[in-house]
mmCIF file of C-alpha atoms in Angstrom:
data_model
loop_
_atom_site.group_PDB
_atom_site.id
_atom_site.type_symbol
_atom_site.label_atom_id
_atom_site.label_comp_id
_atom_site.label_asym_id
_atom_site.label_seq_id
_atom_site.Cartn_x
_atom_site.Cartn_y
_atom_site.Cartn_z
ATOM 1 C CA VAL W 1 69.506 159.643 140.161
ATOM 2 C CA LYS W 2 68.995 163.305 140.983
ATOM 3 C CA GLN W 3 71.474 164.404 143.645
ATOM 4 C CA GLU W 4 70.645 168.117 144.006
ATOM 5 C CA THR W 5 69.645 171.019 141.772
ATOM 6 C CA GLY W 6 71.782 170.917 138.631
ATOM 7 C CA VAL W 7 73.469 167.613 139.531
ATOM 8 C CA ALA W 8 72.543 164.157 138.258
ATOM 9 C CA CYS W 9 74.284 160.811 138.463
ATOM 10 C CA LEU W 10 74.194 158.339 135.573
ATOM 11 C CA ALA W 11 75.415 154.778 136.080
ATOM 12 C CA PHE W 12 77.350 152.872 133.428
ATOM 13 C CA SER W 13 78.356 149.214 133.403
ATOM 14 C CA SER W 14 79.997 146.833 130.968
ATOM 15 C CA THR W 15 77.895 144.760 128.595
ATOM 16 C CA ASP W 16 78.409 142.277 125.772
ATOM 17 C CA SER W 17 76.433 144.480 123.374
ATOM 18 C CA ARG W 18 76.506 148.164 122.463
ATOM 19 C CA SER W 19 74.968 150.665 124.838
ATOM 20 C CA ILE W 20 73.273 153.937 123.912
ATOM 21 C CA ILE W 21 72.745 156.857 126.279
ATOM 22 C CA GLY W 22 69.044 157.644 125.955
ATOM 23 C CA ASN W 23 67.535 160.546 124.049
ATOM 24 C CA VAL W 24 66.293 162.268 127.212
ATOM 25 C CA GLN W 25 69.769 162.290 128.754
ATOM 26 C CA GLN W 26 71.247 163.808 125.568
ATOM 27 C CA GLN W 27 68.844 166.755 125.269
ATOM 28 C CA ASN W 28 70.591 170.147 125.598
ATOM 29 C CA TRP W 29 74.016 168.542 126.012
ATOM 30 C CA ARG W 30 77.006 168.491 123.672
ATOM 31 C CA ILE W 31 78.621 165.081 123.980
ATOM 32 C CA VAL W 32 82.173 164.634 122.711
ATOM 33 C CA PHE W 33 83.672 161.188 122.165
ATOM 34 C CA ASP W 34 87.495 161.170 122.196
ATOM 35 C CA VAL W 35 88.173 157.678 120.888
ATOM 36 C CA ALA W 36 91.950 158.165 120.642
ATOM 37 C CA ASN W 37 92.183 158.953 124.379
ATOM 38 C CA SER W 38 89.273 156.739 125.535
ATOM 39 C CA GLN W 39 87.404 159.715 127.022
ATOM 40 C CA ILE W 40 83.925 161.177 126.857
ATOM 41 C CA GLY W 41 83.016 164.792 127.649
ATOM 42 C CA PHE W 42 79.743 166.564 128.428
ATOM 43 C CA ALA W 43 78.903 170.281 128.184
ATOM 44 C CA GLN W 44 75.495 171.920 128.655
ATOM 45 C CA GLU W 45 74.106 173.564 125.544
ATOM 46 C CA GLN W 46 70.763 175.164 124.678
ATOM 47 C CA CYS W 47 70.014 173.237 121.488
ATOM 48 C CA ALA W 48 66.427 174.512 121.285
ATOM 49 C CA ALA W 49 67.418 178.191 121.657
ATOM 50 C CA PRO W 50 66.844 180.407 118.577
ATOM 51 C CA ALA W 51 69.952 181.027 116.482
#
């Protein structure tokens, strides 16, 4: 759900099977999974930018 420019809201809920955040939502984002602390982090990144 788009809230305003640069802000989006993704909903998560529990399930009996594994869930995968879709490819579109992952584009140009670095996603960090901190299993030890049960946290997830997101940071914008320009993955398609030339090195």
